[in-house]
Amino acid sequence: MTLVIDAARPDDSARLGPLLLRAWLQTYPNPEVGIDEEWIRERRGSSATEEGIARWREFIEAANKSPDSLFCRVVRSGAEIVGVLCGRRGDGVSLGPMHVLSHVQGQGLGSRMMTDFFTWAGAGTVSLWVTEYNESAVRFYQRHGFTTTGERELWQGRLPNLRMTREVEAGIDHT
C-alpha cells in the first residue's frame, strides 16, 4: 500500500467528512465518560453530511487561496484518504484537526505530517487540544516537543481535553 502526503484539494472534501467521523468512532468511545457511538454520531456525524462536506470544501479552498494562514494536508492511499492534519495562523498557530486511521498508524505518517506542519508554522508557539484519555496522541505530541499547559476543557460538556503547546525556534530542525 502506497501512502502519499499531499495538499488537500477541494474534491477531497467528500472524503474528509466521513474520514473524521470514522476516526472519531475509532478513537473516542469511552463508557467511563459517557461517550459512545451514538454520542459521537450526534456531535460529529454532521461532518459526513452535505453541509459538513461543503464546510470542508470551503476550508480547503480558503487554504489554497491563503496558504500562509491555513494549512491542510491529507494522506492518500489510492483514492482513499486515511489521514489529515490542518492548522490555522491567527494570533498564534493552532494545530488541528489531526487524525490518522488506525489501520495505517505506526508507519511514520503522523511524524511526516508534523514535519510539514512545523515547516509551515515557522518560529513561534503552536497550540492544540488533545483528548486527555487518548494517551497515544498525548505521547505522540510529547515526542514532538509539546507540553501540557494545565488548561483543560470539556468539549460538548463531556469530552475531556488538554491544551498543549510547543515553542518552535527559528533556524532549528523541526522534526
PDB file of C-alpha atoms in Angstrom:
ATOM      1  CA  MET A   1       0.000   0.000   0.000  1.00  0.00           C
ATOM      2  CA  THR A   2       1.487   3.317  -1.098  1.00  0.00           C
ATOM      3  CA  LEU A   3       0.727   6.228   1.230  1.00  0.00           C
ATOM      4  CA  VAL A   4       1.249   9.766  -0.047  1.00  0.00           C
ATOM      5  CA  ILE A   5       1.043  13.022   1.917  1.00  0.00           C
ATOM      6  CA  ASP A   6      -0.334  15.779  -0.253  1.00  0.00           C
ATOM      7  CA  ALA A   7      -2.038  19.166  -0.050  1.00  0.00           C
ATOM      8  CA  ALA A   8      -5.799  18.811   0.259  1.00  0.00           C
ATOM      9  CA  ARG A   9      -7.829  19.543  -2.865  1.00  0.00           C
ATOM     10  CA  PRO A  10     -11.447  20.781  -2.946  1.00  0.00           C
ATOM     11  CA  ASP A  11     -12.630  17.425  -4.322  1.00  0.00           C
ATOM     12  CA  ASP A  12     -11.201  15.746  -1.196  1.00  0.00           C
ATOM     13  CA  SER A  13     -13.981  17.324   0.872  1.00  0.00           C
ATOM     14  CA  ALA A  14     -16.370  14.461   0.066  1.00  0.00           C
ATOM     15  CA  ARG A  15     -13.921  12.031   1.735  1.00  0.00           C
ATOM     16  CA  LEU A  16     -12.739  14.214   4.631  1.00  0.00           C
ATOM     17  CA  GLY A  17     -16.077  14.435   6.459  1.00  0.00           C
ATOM     18  CA  PRO A  18     -16.514  10.652   6.516  1.00  0.00           C
ATOM     19  CA  LEU A  19     -12.818  10.250   7.469  1.00  0.00           C
ATOM     20  CA  LEU A  20     -13.288  12.440  10.537  1.00  0.00           C
ATOM     21  CA  LEU A  21     -16.387  10.558  11.638  1.00  0.00           C
ATOM     22  CA  ARG A  22     -14.603   7.213  11.162  1.00  0.00           C
ATOM     23  CA  ALA A  23     -11.543   8.463  13.094  1.00  0.00           C
ATOM     24  CA  TRP A  24     -13.735   9.683  15.952  1.00  0.00           C
ATOM     25  CA  LEU A  25     -15.563   6.336  16.090  1.00  0.00           C
ATOM     26  CA  GLN A  26     -12.199   4.522  16.237  1.00  0.00           C
ATOM     27  CA  THR A  27     -10.629   6.819  18.810  1.00  0.00           C
ATOM     28  CA  TYR A  28     -13.059   8.386  21.248  1.00  0.00           C
ATOM     29  CA  PRO A  29     -15.642   5.891  22.583  1.00  0.00           C
ATOM     30  CA  ASN A  30     -15.215   5.780  26.357  1.00  0.00           C
ATOM     31  CA  PRO A  31     -18.053   4.482  28.571  1.00  0.00           C
ATOM     32  CA  GLU A  32     -16.386   5.936  31.697  1.00  0.00           C
ATOM     33  CA  VAL A  33     -17.074   9.476  30.495  1.00  0.00           C
ATOM     34  CA  GLY A  34     -20.321   8.654  28.689  1.00  0.00           C
ATOM     35  CA  ILE A  35     -19.025   8.788  25.133  1.00  0.00           C
ATOM     36  CA  ASP A  36     -20.426   6.090  22.883  1.00  0.00           C
ATOM     37  CA  GLU A  37     -21.130   5.718  19.166  1.00  0.00           C
ATOM     38  CA  GLU A  38     -24.476   7.496  19.460  1.00  0.00           C
ATOM     39  CA  TRP A  39     -22.919  10.493  21.255  1.00  0.00           C
ATOM     40  CA  ILE A  40     -20.183  10.733  18.627  1.00  0.00           C
ATOM     41  CA  ARG A  41     -22.617  10.461  15.712  1.00  0.00           C
ATOM     42  CA  GLU A  42     -24.819  13.180  17.245  1.00  0.00           C
ATOM     43  CA  ARG A  43     -21.892  15.585  17.562  1.00  0.00           C
ATOM     44  CA  ARG A  44     -19.572  14.656  14.693  1.00  0.00           C
ATOM     45  CA  GLY A  45     -21.908  12.953  12.218  1.00  0.00           C
ATOM     46  CA  SER A  46     -22.622  16.270  10.515  1.00  0.00           C
ATOM     47  CA  SER A  47     -19.061  16.244   9.151  1.00  0.00           C
ATOM     48  CA  ALA A  48     -20.174  13.482   6.757  1.00  0.00           C
ATOM     49  CA  THR A  49     -23.338  15.305   5.603  1.00  0.00           C
ATOM     50  CA  GLU A  50     -23.723  17.564   2.588  1.00  0.00           C
ATOM     51  CA  GLU A  51     -23.336  20.594   4.853  1.00  0.00           C
ATOM     52  CA  GLY A  52     -20.206  19.206   6.528  1.00  0.00           C
ATOM     53  CA  ILE A  53     -18.678  18.348   3.177  1.00  0.00           C
ATOM     54  CA  ALA A  54     -19.428  21.901   1.964  1.00  0.00           C
ATOM     55  CA  ARG A  55     -17.638  23.320   5.042  1.00  0.00           C
ATOM     56  CA  TRP A  56     -14.605  21.164   4.248  1.00  0.00           C
ATOM     57  CA  ARG A  57     -14.645  22.372   0.621  1.00  0.00           C
ATOM     58  CA  GLU A  58     -14.740  25.998   1.817  1.00  0.00           C
ATOM     59  CA  PHE A  59     -11.842  25.401   4.224  1.00  0.00           C
ATOM     60  CA  ILE A  60      -9.704  23.697   1.567  1.00  0.00           C
ATOM     61  CA  GLU A  61     -10.433  26.409  -0.991  1.00  0.00           C
ATOM     62  CA  ALA A  62      -9.541  29.070   1.594  1.00  0.00           C
ATOM     63  CA  ALA A  63      -6.319  27.181   2.457  1.00  0.00           C
ATOM     64  CA  ASN A  64      -5.382  27.043  -1.209  1.00  0.00           C
ATOM     65  CA  LYS A  65      -6.027  30.801  -1.581  1.00  0.00           C
ATOM     66  CA  SER A  66      -4.305  31.763   1.703  1.00  0.00           C
ATOM     67  CA  PRO A  67      -1.572  29.189   2.311  1.00  0.00           C
ATOM     68  CA  ASP A  68       0.142  31.488   4.827  1.00  0.00           C
ATOM     69  CA  SER A  69      -2.992  31.470   7.021  1.00  0.00           C
ATOM     70  CA  LEU A  70      -4.382  27.946   6.624  1.00  0.00           C
ATOM     71  CA  PHE A  71      -2.712  24.546   6.330  1.00  0.00           C
ATOM     72  CA  CYS A  72      -4.287  21.247   5.267  1.00  0.00           C
ATOM     73  CA  ARG A  73      -2.536  18.017   4.290  1.00  0.00           C
ATOM     74  CA  VAL A  74      -4.066  14.616   3.647  1.00  0.00           C
ATOM     75  CA  VAL A  75      -2.663  11.107   3.496  1.00  0.00           C
ATOM     76  CA  ARG A  76      -3.791   9.260   0.389  1.00  0.00           C
ATOM     77  CA  SER A  77      -3.930   5.520  -0.074  1.00  0.00           C
ATOM     78  CA  GLY A  78      -5.038   5.275  -3.679  1.00  0.00           C
ATOM     79  CA  ALA A  79      -8.420   7.016  -3.880  1.00  0.00           C
ATOM     80  CA  GLU A  80      -8.953   6.746  -0.096  1.00  0.00           C
ATOM     81  CA  ILE A  81      -7.935   9.442   2.375  1.00  0.00           C
ATOM     82  CA  VAL A  82      -6.604   7.829   5.556  1.00  0.00           C
ATOM     83  CA  GLY A  83      -5.232  10.842   7.410  1.00  0.00           C
ATOM     84  CA  VAL A  84      -5.449  14.604   7.726  1.00  0.00           C
ATOM     85  CA  LEU A  85      -3.637  17.423   9.508  1.00  0.00           C
ATOM     86  CA  CYS A  86      -4.855  21.015   9.382  1.00  0.00           C
ATOM     87  CA  GLY A  87      -3.853  24.224  11.080  1.00  0.00           C
ATOM     88  CA  ARG A  88      -4.547  27.938  11.286  1.00  0.00           C
ATOM     89  CA  ARG A  89      -2.473  31.014  11.829  1.00  0.00           C
ATOM     90  CA  GLY A  90      -4.099  33.861  13.730  1.00  0.00           C
ATOM     91  CA  ASP A  91      -2.800  35.406  16.946  1.00  0.00           C
ATOM     92  CA  GLY A  92      -0.746  32.222  17.133  1.00  0.00           C
ATOM     93  CA  VAL A  93      -0.636  28.932  15.277  1.00  0.00           C
ATOM     94  CA  SER A  94      -3.118  26.202  16.135  1.00  0.00           C
ATOM     95  CA  LEU A  95      -2.871  22.591  15.041  1.00  0.00           C
ATOM     96  CA  GLY A  96      -5.987  20.567  14.381  1.00  0.00           C
ATOM     97  CA  PRO A  97      -7.691  18.534  13.406  1.00  0.00           C
ATOM     98  CA  MET A  98      -5.182  15.731  13.079  1.00  0.00           C
ATOM     99  CA  HIS A  99      -6.311  12.155  12.525  1.00  0.00           C
ATOM    100  CA  VAL A 100      -4.730   9.031  11.062  1.00  0.00           C
ATOM    101  CA  LEU A 101      -6.952   5.967  10.722  1.00  0.00           C
ATOM    102  CA  SER A 102      -5.946   3.064  12.921  1.00  0.00           C
ATOM    103  CA  HIS A 103      -5.033   0.660  10.101  1.00  0.00           C
ATOM    104  CA  VAL A 104      -2.221   2.957   8.876  1.00  0.00           C
ATOM    105  CA  GLN A 105      -0.903   4.192  12.235  1.00  0.00           C
ATOM    106  CA  GLY A 106       2.634   3.301  13.259  1.00  0.00           C
ATOM    107  CA  GLN A 107       4.123   3.934   9.804  1.00  0.00           C
ATOM    108  CA  GLY A 108       5.522   7.411  10.493  1.00  0.00           C
ATOM    109  CA  LEU A 109       2.756   9.308   8.714  1.00  0.00           C
ATOM    110  CA  GLY A 110       1.929  11.490  11.696  1.00  0.00           C
ATOM    111  CA  SER A 111       5.564  12.465  12.137  1.00  0.00           C
ATOM    112  CA  ARG A 112       5.936  13.243   8.438  1.00  0.00           C
ATOM    113  CA  MET A 113       2.826  15.444   8.537  1.00  0.00           C
ATOM    114  CA  MET A 114       4.132  17.175  11.688  1.00  0.00           C
ATOM    115  CA  THR A 115       7.416  17.980   9.929  1.00  0.00           C
ATOM    116  CA  ASP A 116       5.482  19.626   7.080  1.00  0.00           C
ATOM    117  CA  PHE A 117       3.285  21.449   9.588  1.00  0.00           C
ATOM    118  CA  PHE A 118       6.220  22.788  11.646  1.00  0.00           C
ATOM    119  CA  THR A 119       7.913  23.999   8.471  1.00  0.00           C
ATOM    120  CA  TRP A 120       4.708  25.845   7.560  1.00  0.00           C
ATOM    121  CA  ALA A 121       4.218  27.196  11.107  1.00  0.00           C
ATOM    122  CA  GLY A 122       7.696  28.699  11.337  1.00  0.00           C
ATOM    123  CA  ALA A 123       9.023  30.135  14.575  1.00  0.00           C
ATOM    124  CA  GLY A 124       6.640  30.761  17.466  1.00  0.00           C
ATOM    125  CA  THR A 125       4.152  28.981  19.665  1.00  0.00           C
ATOM    126  CA  VAL A 126       1.984  26.178  18.295  1.00  0.00           C
ATOM    127  CA  SER A 127      -1.013  25.099  20.358  1.00  0.00           C
ATOM    128  CA  LEU A 128      -3.518  22.268  20.184  1.00  0.00           C
ATOM    129  CA  TRP A 129      -6.229  20.486  22.138  1.00  0.00           C
ATOM    130  CA  VAL A 130      -5.925  16.734  22.692  1.00  0.00           C
ATOM    131  CA  THR A 131      -8.360  14.374  24.359  1.00  0.00           C
ATOM    132  CA  GLU A 132      -6.989  13.543  27.789  1.00  0.00           C
ATOM    133  CA  TYR A 133      -7.661   9.795  27.626  1.00  0.00           C
ATOM    134  CA  ASN A 134      -6.190   9.474  24.125  1.00  0.00           C
ATOM    135  CA  GLU A 135      -2.860   8.542  25.682  1.00  0.00           C
ATOM    136  CA  SER A 136      -1.199   7.561  22.412  1.00  0.00           C
ATOM    137  CA  ALA A 137      -1.953  11.010  20.952  1.00  0.00           C
ATOM    138  CA  VAL A 138      -0.677  12.752  24.105  1.00  0.00           C
ATOM    139  CA  ARG A 139       2.573  10.727  23.872  1.00  0.00           C
ATOM    140  CA  PHE A 140       2.835  11.459  20.143  1.00  0.00           C
ATOM    141  CA  TYR A 141       2.595  15.203  20.744  1.00  0.00           C
ATOM    142  CA  GLN A 142       5.068  14.992  23.636  1.00  0.00           C
ATOM    143  CA  ARG A 143       7.555  13.221  21.339  1.00  0.00           C
ATOM    144  CA  HIS A 144       7.156  16.210  19.007  1.00  0.00           C
ATOM    145  CA  GLY A 145       8.005  18.720  21.731  1.00  0.00           C
ATOM    146  CA  PHE A 146       4.568  19.650  23.048  1.00  0.00           C
ATOM    147  CA  THR A 147       3.932  20.065  26.773  1.00  0.00           C
ATOM    148  CA  THR A 148       0.662  20.365  28.649  1.00  0.00           C
ATOM    149  CA  THR A 149      -0.243  23.831  29.896  1.00  0.00           C
ATOM    150  CA  GLY A 150      -2.618  22.741  32.664  1.00  0.00           C
ATOM    151  CA  GLU A 151      -5.559  24.247  30.774  1.00  0.00           C
ATOM    152  CA  ARG A 152      -8.492  21.845  30.368  1.00  0.00           C
ATOM    153  CA  GLU A 153     -11.905  21.904  28.728  1.00  0.00           C
ATOM    154  CA  LEU A 154     -14.890  19.594  28.469  1.00  0.00           C
ATOM    155  CA  TRP A 155     -15.849  19.687  24.804  1.00  0.00           C
ATOM    156  CA  GLN A 156     -19.635  19.482  24.462  1.00  0.00           C
ATOM    157  CA  GLY A 157     -19.754  19.101  28.244  1.00  0.00           C
ATOM    158  CA  ARG A 158     -18.229  15.640  28.176  1.00  0.00           C
ATOM    159  CA  LEU A 159     -15.002  15.092  26.185  1.00  0.00           C
ATOM    160  CA  PRO A 160     -12.031  15.956  28.469  1.00  0.00           C
ATOM    161  CA  ASN A 161      -9.350  17.840  26.556  1.00  0.00           C
ATOM    162  CA  LEU A 162      -5.912  19.158  27.476  1.00  0.00           C
ATOM    163  CA  ARG A 163      -4.166  22.175  25.968  1.00  0.00           C
ATOM    164  CA  MET A 164      -0.634  21.504  24.741  1.00  0.00           C
ATOM    165  CA  THR A 165       1.887  23.944  23.292  1.00  0.00           C
ATOM    166  CA  ARG A 166       5.286  23.870  21.652  1.00  0.00           C
ATOM    167  CA  GLU A 167       7.752  26.665  21.001  1.00  0.00           C
ATOM    168  CA  VAL A 168       9.222  26.406  17.526  1.00  0.00           C
ATOM    169  CA  GLU A 169      12.536  28.206  17.264  1.00  0.00           C
ATOM    170  CA  ALA A 170      13.757  29.875  14.091  1.00  0.00           C
ATOM    171  CA  GLY A 171      16.524  28.053  12.262  1.00  0.00           C
ATOM    172  CA  ILE A 172      16.020  24.776  14.153  1.00  0.00           C
ATOM    173  CA  ASP A 173      15.267  21.384  12.567  1.00  0.00           C
ATOM    174  CA  HIS A 174      11.556  20.958  13.403  1.00  0.00           C
ATOM    175  CA  THR A 175      11.406  17.172  13.350  1.00  0.00           C
TER     176      THR A 175
END
